[in-house]
PDB file of C-alpha atoms in Angstrom:
ATOM      1  CA  MET A   1      20.300   1.275   3.698  1.00 58.00           C
ATOM      2  CA  ALA A   2      19.749   2.046   7.406  1.00 58.00           C
ATOM      3  CA  PRO A   3      18.269   0.087  10.295  1.00 55.00           C
ATOM      4  CA  LEU A   4      15.099   1.368  11.893  1.00 54.00           C
ATOM      5  CA  ARG A   5      15.387   3.355  15.017  1.00 42.00           C
ATOM      6  CA  PRO A   6      14.447   1.539  18.286  1.00 37.00           C
ATOM      7  CA  ASP A   7      11.030   3.223  18.544  1.00 39.00           C
ATOM      8  CA  VAL A   8      10.021   1.501  15.300  1.00 40.00           C
ATOM      9  CA  ALA A   9      11.165  -1.928  16.528  1.00 34.00           C
ATOM     10  CA  VAL A  10       8.662  -1.840  19.353  1.00 28.00           C
ATOM     11  CA  GLY A  11       5.768  -0.857  17.135  1.00 36.00           C
ATOM     12  CA  ARG A  12       5.930   2.912  16.827  1.00 35.00           C
ATOM     13  CA  TRP A  13       7.300   4.928  13.917  1.00 34.00           C
ATOM     14  CA  ARG A  14       8.495   8.513  14.334  1.00 35.00           C
ATOM     15  CA  SER A  15       9.202  10.061  10.969  1.00 35.00           C
ATOM     16  CA  ARG A  16      11.111  13.229  10.324  1.00 32.00           C
ATOM     17  CA  THR A  17       8.062  15.092   9.098  1.00 33.00           C
ATOM     18  CA  ASP A  18       5.182  13.536  11.015  1.00 36.00           C
ATOM     19  CA  PRO A  19       6.354  12.332  14.479  1.00 33.00           C
ATOM     20  CA  GLY A  20       4.406   9.924  16.667  1.00 35.00           C
ATOM     21  CA  GLN A  21       2.369   7.999  14.147  1.00 34.00           C
ATOM     22  CA  ASP A  22       1.174   4.788  15.739  1.00 36.00           C
ATOM     23  CA  LEU A  23       1.549   1.484  13.894  1.00 37.00           C
ATOM     24  CA  ARG A  24      -0.264  -0.600  16.544  1.00 35.00           C
ATOM     25  CA  PRO A  25      -3.403  -2.236  15.102  1.00 33.00           C
ATOM     26  CA  PRO A  26      -6.240   0.292  15.188  1.00 32.00           C
ATOM     27  CA  TRP A  27      -9.952  -0.304  14.865  1.00 31.00           C
ATOM     28  CA  SER A  28     -10.806   3.343  14.506  1.00 33.00           C
ATOM     29  CA  ASP A  29     -10.166   5.993  11.851  1.00 36.00           C
ATOM     30  CA  GLY A  30      -7.599   8.727  11.955  1.00 35.00           C
ATOM     31  CA  GLY A  31      -6.546  11.716  10.137  1.00 34.00           C
ATOM     32  CA  GLY A  32       1.708  15.551   5.329  1.00 31.00           C
ATOM     33  CA  GLY A  33       3.956  16.532   3.316  1.00 31.00           C
ATOM     34  CA  ASP A  34       4.334  17.079  -0.346  1.00 32.00           C
ATOM     35  CA  ALA A  35       7.626  15.743  -1.691  1.00 33.00           C
ATOM     36  CA  GLY A  36       6.894  15.902  -5.405  1.00 37.00           C
ATOM     37  CA  GLY A  37       4.291  14.643  -7.795  1.00 41.00           C
ATOM     38  CA  ILE A  38       3.388  12.170 -10.481  1.00 38.00           C
ATOM     39  CA  ASP A  39       5.410  12.312 -13.661  1.00 36.00           C
ATOM     40  CA  PRO A  40       3.267  14.208 -16.235  1.00 28.00           C
ATOM     41  CA  HIS A  41       5.324  12.692 -19.086  1.00 28.00           C
ATOM     42  CA  ARG A  42       4.637   9.078 -18.109  1.00 33.00           C
ATOM     43  CA  THR A  43       3.128   7.332 -21.065  1.00 28.00           C
ATOM     44  CA  ARG A  44       1.697   4.469 -19.029  1.00 31.00           C
ATOM     45  CA  GLY A  45      -0.397   4.936 -15.900  1.00 35.00           C
ATOM     46  CA  PRO A  46      -1.258   7.871 -13.688  1.00 36.00           C
ATOM     47  CA  GLN A  47      -0.424  11.424 -14.552  1.00 34.00           C
ATOM     48  CA  GLY A  48      -0.713  14.720 -12.754  1.00 38.00           C
ATOM     49  CA  SER A  49       0.446  16.414  -9.538  1.00 42.00           C
ATOM     50  CA  ALA A  50      -0.474  16.625  -5.841  1.00 43.00           C
ATOM     51  CA  ARG A  51      -2.507  19.799  -6.485  1.00 43.00           C
ATOM     52  CA  GLN A  52      -4.373  18.193  -9.393  1.00 49.00           C
ATOM     53  CA  ALA A  53      -5.072  15.052  -7.368  1.00 46.00           C
ATOM     54  CA  GLY A  54      -6.872  17.140  -4.736  1.00 48.00           C
ATOM     55  CA  GLU A  55      -8.822  19.026  -7.393  1.00 53.00           C
ATOM     56  CA  LEU A  56      -9.807  16.018  -9.419  1.00 47.00           C
ATOM     57  CA  SER A  57     -10.749  13.888  -6.445  1.00 50.00           C
ATOM     58  CA  ALA A  58     -13.604  16.115  -5.151  1.00 59.00           C
ATOM     59  CA  THR A  59     -16.105  13.343  -5.853  1.00 82.00           C
ATOM     60  CA  LEU A  60     -13.695  10.406  -5.403  1.00 95.00           C
ATOM     61  CA  ARG A  61     -14.048   8.209  -2.370  1.00 97.00           C
ATOM     62  CA  ILE A  62     -11.232   5.804  -1.411  1.00 98.00           C
ATOM     63  CA  GLY A  63     -11.911   3.030   1.032  1.00 98.00           C
ATOM     64  CA  VAL A  64      -9.361   1.796   3.565  1.00 98.00           C
ATOM     65  CA  LEU A  65      -9.816  -1.871   4.668  1.00 98.00           C
ATOM     66  CA  ALA A  66     -10.262  -1.362   8.342  1.00 97.00           C
ATOM     67  CA  LEU A  67      -9.843  -4.770   9.881  1.00 95.00           C
ATOM     68  CA  GLN A  68      -6.327  -4.540  11.323  1.00 90.00           C
ATOM     69  CA  GLY A  69      -3.106  -2.637  10.663  1.00 91.00           C
ATOM     70  CA  ASP A  70      -2.150   0.969  10.050  1.00 90.00           C
ATOM     71  CA  VAL A  71      -5.633   2.156   9.007  1.00 96.00           C
ATOM     72  CA  ARG A  72      -5.358   5.615  10.560  1.00 96.00           C
ATOM     73  CA  GLU A  73      -2.091   6.412   8.731  1.00 96.00           C
ATOM     74  CA  HIS A  74      -3.745   5.733   5.336  1.00 98.00           C
ATOM     75  CA  HIS A  75      -6.648   7.923   6.272  1.00 98.00           C
ATOM     76  CA  ALA A  76      -4.342  10.697   7.288  1.00 97.00           C
ATOM     77  CA  ALA A  77      -2.340  10.437   4.028  1.00 97.00           C
ATOM     78  CA  LEU A  78      -5.532  10.645   1.936  1.00 98.00           C
ATOM     79  CA  SER A  79      -6.776  13.597   3.978  1.00 97.00           C
ATOM     80  CA  ALA A  80      -3.491  15.401   3.455  1.00 97.00           C
ATOM     81  CA  ILE A  81      -3.966  15.306  -0.330  1.00 97.00           C
ATOM     82  CA  GLY A  82      -7.647  16.279  -0.138  1.00 96.00           C
ATOM     83  CA  VAL A  83      -9.251  12.919  -0.773  1.00 97.00           C
ATOM     84  CA  GLU A  84     -12.340  11.615   1.005  1.00 97.00           C
ATOM     85  CA  SER A  85     -11.816   8.259   2.629  1.00 98.00           C
ATOM     86  CA  VAL A  86     -14.031   5.710   4.418  1.00 98.00           C
ATOM     87  CA  SER A  87     -13.303   2.682   6.532  1.00 98.00           C
ATOM     88  CA  VAL A  88     -14.439  -0.563   4.957  1.00 98.00           C
ATOM     89  CA  ARG A  89     -15.532  -3.386   7.201  1.00 96.00           C
ATOM     90  CA  ARG A  90     -18.796  -4.437   5.485  1.00 94.00           C
ATOM     91  CA  PRO A  91     -19.950  -5.234   1.946  1.00 95.00           C
ATOM     92  CA  ALA A  92     -22.195  -2.149   1.904  1.00 95.00           C
ATOM     93  CA  GLU A  93     -19.198   0.094   2.660  1.00 96.00           C
ATOM     94  CA  LEU A  94     -17.167  -1.601  -0.057  1.00 96.00           C
ATOM     95  CA  ALA A  95     -19.916  -0.850  -2.600  1.00 95.00           C
ATOM     96  CA  SER A  96     -19.590   2.880  -1.908  1.00 95.00           C
ATOM     97  CA  VAL A  97     -15.958   3.393  -2.877  1.00 98.00           C
ATOM     98  CA  ASP A  98     -14.007   4.130  -6.105  1.00 98.00           C
ATOM     99  CA  GLY A  99     -10.844   2.355  -4.900  1.00 98.00           C
ATOM    100  CA  ILE A 100      -9.561   0.557  -1.863  1.00 99.00           C
ATOM    101  CA  ILE A 101      -6.310   0.513   0.097  1.00 99.00           C
ATOM    102  CA  ILE A 102      -5.271  -2.745   1.835  1.00 97.00           C
ATOM    103  CA  PRO A 103      -3.047  -1.576   4.741  1.00 96.00           C
ATOM    104  CA  GLY A 104       0.038  -2.992   6.327  1.00 90.00           C
ATOM    105  CA  GLY A 105      -0.503  -5.183   9.378  1.00 88.00           C
ATOM    106  CA  GLU A 106      -0.761  -8.931   9.714  1.00 89.00           C
ATOM    107  CA  SER A 107      -1.944 -10.743   6.606  1.00 89.00           C
ATOM    108  CA  THR A 108      -3.097 -13.954   8.430  1.00 88.00           C
ATOM    109  CA  THR A 109      -5.194 -11.900  10.786  1.00 91.00           C
ATOM    110  CA  MET A 110      -6.696  -9.897   7.921  1.00 93.00           C
ATOM    111  CA  SER A 111      -7.440 -13.110   6.142  1.00 93.00           C
ATOM    112  CA  ARG A 112      -9.409 -14.523   9.033  1.00 93.00           C
ATOM    113  CA  LEU A 113     -11.305 -11.322   9.636  1.00 95.00           C
ATOM    114  CA  LEU A 114     -12.321 -11.061   5.940  1.00 96.00           C
ATOM    115  CA  VAL A 115     -13.972 -14.471   6.285  1.00 95.00           C
ATOM    116  CA  LEU A 116     -15.502 -13.703   9.719  1.00 95.00           C
ATOM    117  CA  LEU A 117     -17.119 -10.491   8.383  1.00 95.00           C
ATOM    118  CA  ASP A 118     -18.350 -12.001   5.119  1.00 96.00           C
ATOM    119  CA  LEU A 119     -16.119  -9.610   3.191  1.00 97.00           C
ATOM    120  CA  LEU A 120     -13.730 -11.979   1.380  1.00 97.00           C
ATOM    121  CA  ASP A 121     -15.965 -12.943  -1.570  1.00 97.00           C
ATOM    122  CA  PRO A 122     -17.402  -9.424  -2.086  1.00 97.00           C
ATOM    123  CA  LEU A 123     -13.900  -7.948  -2.063  1.00 98.00           C
ATOM    124  CA  ARG A 124     -12.578 -10.583  -4.501  1.00 97.00           C
ATOM    125  CA  ALA A 125     -15.611  -9.964  -6.794  1.00 97.00           C
ATOM    126  CA  ALA A 126     -15.030  -6.186  -6.713  1.00 98.00           C
ATOM    127  CA  LEU A 127     -11.374  -6.549  -7.559  1.00 98.00           C
ATOM    128  CA  ALA A 128     -12.135  -8.946 -10.370  1.00 97.00           C
ATOM    129  CA  ASP A 129     -14.683  -6.421 -11.651  1.00 97.00           C
ATOM    130  CA  GLY A 130     -12.019  -3.732 -11.888  1.00 97.00           C
ATOM    131  CA  LEU A 131     -12.000  -1.917  -8.503  1.00 98.00           C
ATOM    132  CA  PRO A 132      -8.650  -0.037  -8.180  1.00 98.00           C
ATOM    133  CA  ALA A 133      -6.627  -1.254  -5.284  1.00 99.00           C
ATOM    134  CA  TYR A 134      -3.340  -0.495  -3.494  1.00 99.00           C
ATOM    135  CA  GLY A 135      -1.725  -2.755  -0.935  1.00 98.00           C
ATOM    136  CA  SER A 136       1.181  -1.834   1.328  1.00 96.00           C
ATOM    137  CA  CYS A 137       3.289  -4.550   3.018  1.00 94.00           C
ATOM    138  CA  ALA A 138       0.674  -7.095   4.256  1.00 93.00           C
ATOM    139  CA  GLY A 139      -1.621  -5.565   1.638  1.00 96.00           C
ATOM    140  CA  MET A 140       0.761  -6.760  -1.055  1.00 96.00           C
ATOM    141  CA  ILE A 141       0.526 -10.235   0.377  1.00 95.00           C
ATOM    142  CA  MET A 142      -3.229 -10.150   0.462  1.00 95.00           C
ATOM    143  CA  LEU A 143      -3.425  -9.010  -3.224  1.00 98.00           C
ATOM    144  CA  ALA A 144      -1.053 -11.672  -4.484  1.00 97.00           C
ATOM    145  CA  THR A 145      -2.008 -14.816  -6.374  1.00 96.00           C
ATOM    146  CA  ASN A 146       0.781 -16.862  -4.845  1.00 94.00           C
ATOM    147  CA  ILE A 147       2.227 -16.542  -1.341  1.00 92.00           C
ATOM    148  CA  LEU A 148       5.314 -18.436  -0.064  1.00 92.00           C
ATOM    149  CA  ASP A 149       5.757 -19.326   3.588  1.00 81.00           C
ATOM    150  CA  THR A 150       2.062 -18.900   4.502  1.00 78.00           C
ATOM    151  CA  ARG A 151      -0.445 -20.973   6.348  1.00 79.00           C
ATOM    152  CA  PRO A 152      -2.375 -23.478   4.312  1.00 78.00           C
ATOM    153  CA  ASP A 153      -5.709 -22.112   5.644  1.00 79.00           C
ATOM    154  CA  ALA A 154      -4.884 -18.456   4.746  1.00 83.00           C
ATOM    155  CA  HIS A 155      -6.988 -16.715   2.200  1.00 90.00           C
ATOM    156  CA  HIS A 156      -5.927 -14.030  -0.307  1.00 91.00           C
ATOM    157  CA  LEU A 157      -7.487 -11.920  -3.020  1.00 96.00           C
ATOM    158  CA  ASP A 158      -5.852 -13.098  -6.212  1.00 95.00           C
ATOM    159  CA  ALA A 159      -5.743  -9.598  -7.730  1.00 97.00           C
ATOM    160  CA  LEU A 160      -2.030  -9.297  -8.586  1.00 98.00           C
ATOM    161  CA  ASP A 161      -0.204 -11.967 -10.676  1.00 98.00           C
ATOM    162  CA  ILE A 162       2.815 -12.107  -8.353  1.00 98.00           C
ATOM    163  CA  THR A 163       4.513 -14.541  -6.059  1.00 97.00           C
ATOM    164  CA  VAL A 164       5.468 -12.937  -2.729  1.00 95.00           C
ATOM    165  CA  ARG A 165       7.505 -14.172   0.191  1.00 92.00           C
ATOM    166  CA  ARG A 166       6.313 -13.135   3.624  1.00 87.00           C
ATOM    167  CA  ASN A 167       8.781 -11.622   6.038  1.00 79.00           C
ATOM    168  CA  ALA A 168      11.363 -11.843   3.263  1.00 79.00           C
ATOM    169  CA  PHE A 169      13.791  -9.344   4.795  1.00 76.00           C
ATOM    170  CA  GLY A 170      13.798 -11.054   8.185  1.00 68.00           C
ATOM    171  CA  ARG A 171      12.256 -10.547  11.603  1.00 67.00           C
ATOM    172  CA  GLN A 172      11.285  -7.213  13.215  1.00 64.00           C
ATOM    173  CA  VAL A 173      14.831  -6.435  14.265  1.00 54.00           C
ATOM    174  CA  ALA A 174      15.945  -6.654  10.574  1.00 60.00           C
ATOM    175  CA  SER A 175      13.492  -3.930   9.521  1.00 78.00           C
ATOM    176  CA  PHE A 176      15.165  -1.045   7.797  1.00 83.00           C
ATOM    177  CA  GLU A 177      14.647   2.114   5.705  1.00 90.00           C
ATOM    178  CA  THR A 178      16.270   3.213   2.511  1.00 90.00           C
ATOM    179  CA  ASP A 179      15.828   5.652  -0.415  1.00 95.00           C
ATOM    180  CA  LEU A 180      14.538   4.358  -3.696  1.00 95.00           C
ATOM    181  CA  GLU A 181      13.044   5.484  -7.013  1.00 95.00           C
ATOM    182  CA  LEU A 182       9.558   4.549  -8.158  1.00 96.00           C
ATOM    183  CA  ASP A 183       8.906   4.419 -11.898  1.00 96.00           C
ATOM    184  CA  GLY A 184       6.464   7.139 -12.873  1.00 90.00           C
ATOM    185  CA  VAL A 185       6.812   9.121  -9.667  1.00 93.00           C
ATOM    186  CA  ALA A 186       8.608  12.422 -10.023  1.00 91.00           C
ATOM    187  CA  GLY A 187      10.523  14.315  -7.331  1.00 94.00           C
ATOM    188  CA  GLY A 188      13.511  12.021  -6.756  1.00 95.00           C
ATOM    189  CA  PRO A 189      13.995   9.117  -4.391  1.00 96.00           C
ATOM    190  CA  MET A 190      11.504   8.558  -1.636  1.00 95.00           C
ATOM    191  CA  ARG A 191      12.254   7.215   1.851  1.00 95.00           C
ATOM    192  CA  ALA A 192      10.913   3.641   2.080  1.00 93.00           C
ATOM    193  CA  VAL A 193      10.267   1.936   5.426  1.00 92.00           C
ATOM    194  CA  PHE A 194      10.359  -1.873   5.476  1.00 92.00           C
ATOM    195  CA  ILE A 195       8.884  -3.527   8.582  1.00 87.00           C
ATOM    196  CA  ARG A 196       8.875  -7.349   8.438  1.00 86.00           C
ATOM    197  CA  ALA A 197       8.188  -6.781   4.760  1.00 90.00           C
ATOM    198  CA  PRO A 198       7.578  -9.151   1.877  1.00 91.00           C
ATOM    199  CA  TRP A 199       9.324  -8.985  -1.503  1.00 94.00           C
ATOM    200  CA  VAL A 200       8.177 -10.171  -4.881  1.00 96.00           C
ATOM    201  CA  GLU A 201       9.839 -13.384  -6.039  1.00 96.00           C
ATOM    202  CA  ALA A 202       8.160 -13.561  -9.488  1.00 97.00           C
ATOM    203  CA  THR A 203       5.797 -11.565 -11.640  1.00 98.00           C
ATOM    204  CA  GLY A 204       3.351 -12.447 -14.430  1.00 97.00           C
ATOM    205  CA  ASP A 205       3.709 -11.073 -17.948  1.00 97.00           C
ATOM    206  CA  ASP A 206       1.253  -8.233 -17.327  1.00 98.00           C
ATOM    207  CA  VAL A 207       2.867  -6.996 -14.158  1.00 98.00           C
ATOM    208  CA  GLU A 208       4.934  -3.789 -14.297  1.00 98.00           C
ATOM    209  CA  VAL A 209       7.829  -3.525 -11.836  1.00 98.00           C
ATOM    210  CA  LEU A 210       7.787  -0.002 -10.358  1.00 98.00           C
ATOM    211  CA  GLY A 211      10.612  -0.279  -7.821  1.00 97.00           C
ATOM    212  CA  VAL A 212      13.489  -2.442  -6.510  1.00 97.00           C
ATOM    213  CA  VAL A 213      15.821  -2.286  -3.538  1.00 92.00           C
ATOM    214  CA  PRO A 214      18.747  -0.087  -4.717  1.00 92.00           C
ATOM    215  CA  ASP A 215      21.586  -1.570  -2.649  1.00 89.00           C
ATOM    216  CA  GLY A 216      22.529  -3.822   0.264  1.00 83.00           C
ATOM    217  CA  PRO A 217      22.010  -7.569   0.680  1.00 83.00           C
ATOM    218  CA  ALA A 218      18.587  -7.365  -0.935  1.00 86.00           C
ATOM    219  CA  GLN A 219      19.747  -5.290  -3.896  1.00 91.00           C
ATOM    220  CA  GLY A 220      17.480  -5.830  -6.897  1.00 92.00           C
ATOM    221  CA  ARG A 221      14.579  -7.351  -5.039  1.00 94.00           C
ATOM    222  CA  ILE A 222      11.253  -6.221  -6.315  1.00 96.00           C
ATOM    223  CA  VAL A 223       9.287  -4.099  -3.807  1.00 97.00           C
ATOM    224  CA  ALA A 224       6.753  -2.213  -5.910  1.00 97.00           C
ATOM    225  CA  VAL A 225       4.504  -3.513  -8.730  1.00 98.00           C
ATOM    226  CA  ARG A 226       1.404  -2.594 -10.735  1.00 98.00           C
ATOM    227  CA  GLN A 227      -0.977  -4.638 -12.838  1.00 98.00           C
ATOM    228  CA  GLY A 228      -3.688  -2.593 -14.509  1.00 98.00           C
ATOM    229  CA  VAL A 229      -5.469  -0.728 -11.704  1.00 98.00           C
ATOM    230  CA  VAL A 230      -3.996  -2.789  -8.862  1.00 99.00           C
ATOM    231  CA  MET A 231      -0.678  -1.768  -7.259  1.00 98.00           C
ATOM    232  CA  ALA A 232       1.324  -2.784  -4.292  1.00 98.00           C
ATOM    233  CA  THR A 233       4.492  -1.877  -2.292  1.00 97.00           C
ATOM    234  CA  SER A 234       6.505  -3.928   0.249  1.00 95.00           C
ATOM    235  CA  PHE A 235       7.133  -0.687   2.155  1.00 94.00           C
ATOM    236  CA  HIS A 236       4.952   1.695   4.219  1.00 94.00           C
ATOM    237  CA  PRO A 237       4.654   5.114   2.494  1.00 95.00           C
ATOM    238  CA  GLU A 238       1.829   6.040   4.892  1.00 95.00           C
ATOM    239  CA  VAL A 239       4.307   6.497   7.790  1.00 93.00           C
ATOM    240  CA  THR A 240       6.882   8.915   6.235  1.00 93.00           C
ATOM    241  CA  GLY A 241       4.861  12.070   5.450  1.00 91.00           C
ATOM    242  CA  ASP A 242       5.710  11.643   1.676  1.00 96.00           C
ATOM    243  CA  ARG A 243       2.326  11.363  -0.079  1.00 97.00           C
ATOM    244  CA  ARG A 244       3.492  10.590  -3.595  1.00 97.00           C
ATOM    245  CA  VAL A 245       2.469   6.956  -3.557  1.00 98.00           C
ATOM    246  CA  HIS A 246      -1.020   7.904  -2.395  1.00 98.00           C
ATOM    247  CA  GLU A 247      -1.206  10.590  -5.096  1.00 97.00           C
ATOM    248  CA  TYR A 248      -0.179   8.021  -7.666  1.00 97.00           C
ATOM    249  CA  PHE A 249      -2.950   5.599  -6.510  1.00 98.00           C
ATOM    250  CA  VAL A 250      -5.571   8.290  -6.371  1.00 98.00           C
ATOM    251  CA  GLU A 251      -4.839   9.396  -9.899  1.00 97.00           C
ATOM    252  CA  MET A 252      -4.925   5.762 -11.023  1.00 97.00           C
ATOM    253  CA  ALA A 253      -8.340   5.278  -9.398  1.00 97.00           C
ATOM    254  CA  ARG A 254      -9.655   8.548 -10.876  1.00 96.00           C
ATOM    255  CA  SER A 255      -8.443   7.576 -14.364  1.00 95.00           C
ATOM    256  CA  ALA A 256     -10.250   4.244 -14.056  1.00 93.00           C
ATOM    257  CA  ARG A 257     -13.685   5.792 -13.457  1.00 87.00           C
TER     258      ARG A 257
END
C-alpha cells in the first residue's frame, strides 16, 4: 500500500500510463491501456476480452452521469475500448443508453443536482427496471441502499443492497494506491487508486464481493461488489490507464440486453 503522490492530493492524478488526467469537477465531456481482459472461464457474470468488448459494443451506448466528478476520465476509458458514450444530464438522455456509469466526485453534490435536474426519480426507475450501472467511489455511495455518515437530506439510488461508509479511509491526505485482484478479471492485480474513498460495511445476500483491500490497516475491507447488473468499486479505475473494469462493465451491459 502506497500513499498518493502530492499532485493527487491537490486534485490532479498523474498515472504511469496516462499523465495529466484532471480530477477536478468537469461539466464537459472528454476523451488507454490494455492490461488484460475478462476471465473467459468465469461461470458467473461477464465473459470475453478487450478486443471482443470493442467488437460487440458497436451498437452499445453507455451513459456517464455528467453532473459532477471525473466525467471526462470515464468517457476517455470507454473511448479507449471502442465504446460509444454519452453524457447524461436529462431524462431524455438517460432513455437513450444501455448502461450508465456514476462517476467519482462528491456524493452530496450529485444528490442535490439529481433533484435539481429532475433526474433522481427517472434514474431510480431505470435502475429498478434493470438498467446496468457501474459506480466508482462516490458512485458506489450513490448506488447503495444504506449510507453511514451522510447528511439526513441526501438522496441515493437504492440499487445495490450494501451499507457503505463515506470517507472510510480518512481525509484526502490519507488517500493511497495499492494493487488488488478483482474476481472475474484476468491479467493479474490492478493498480487501485483510493481518494477519500468509501468502503462496504455490509452486503445483502444477493451481493457478490469482487475485491477487498489486500493488506495494510484496512486489510479485508470490501471495495468492489456486484449485484445482478449493478456493480461498484471504492477506487477509481478511470485514472490509471487500466481499462479492465470498464471492459467488465461493458460486457455485463451487453449481456443484459
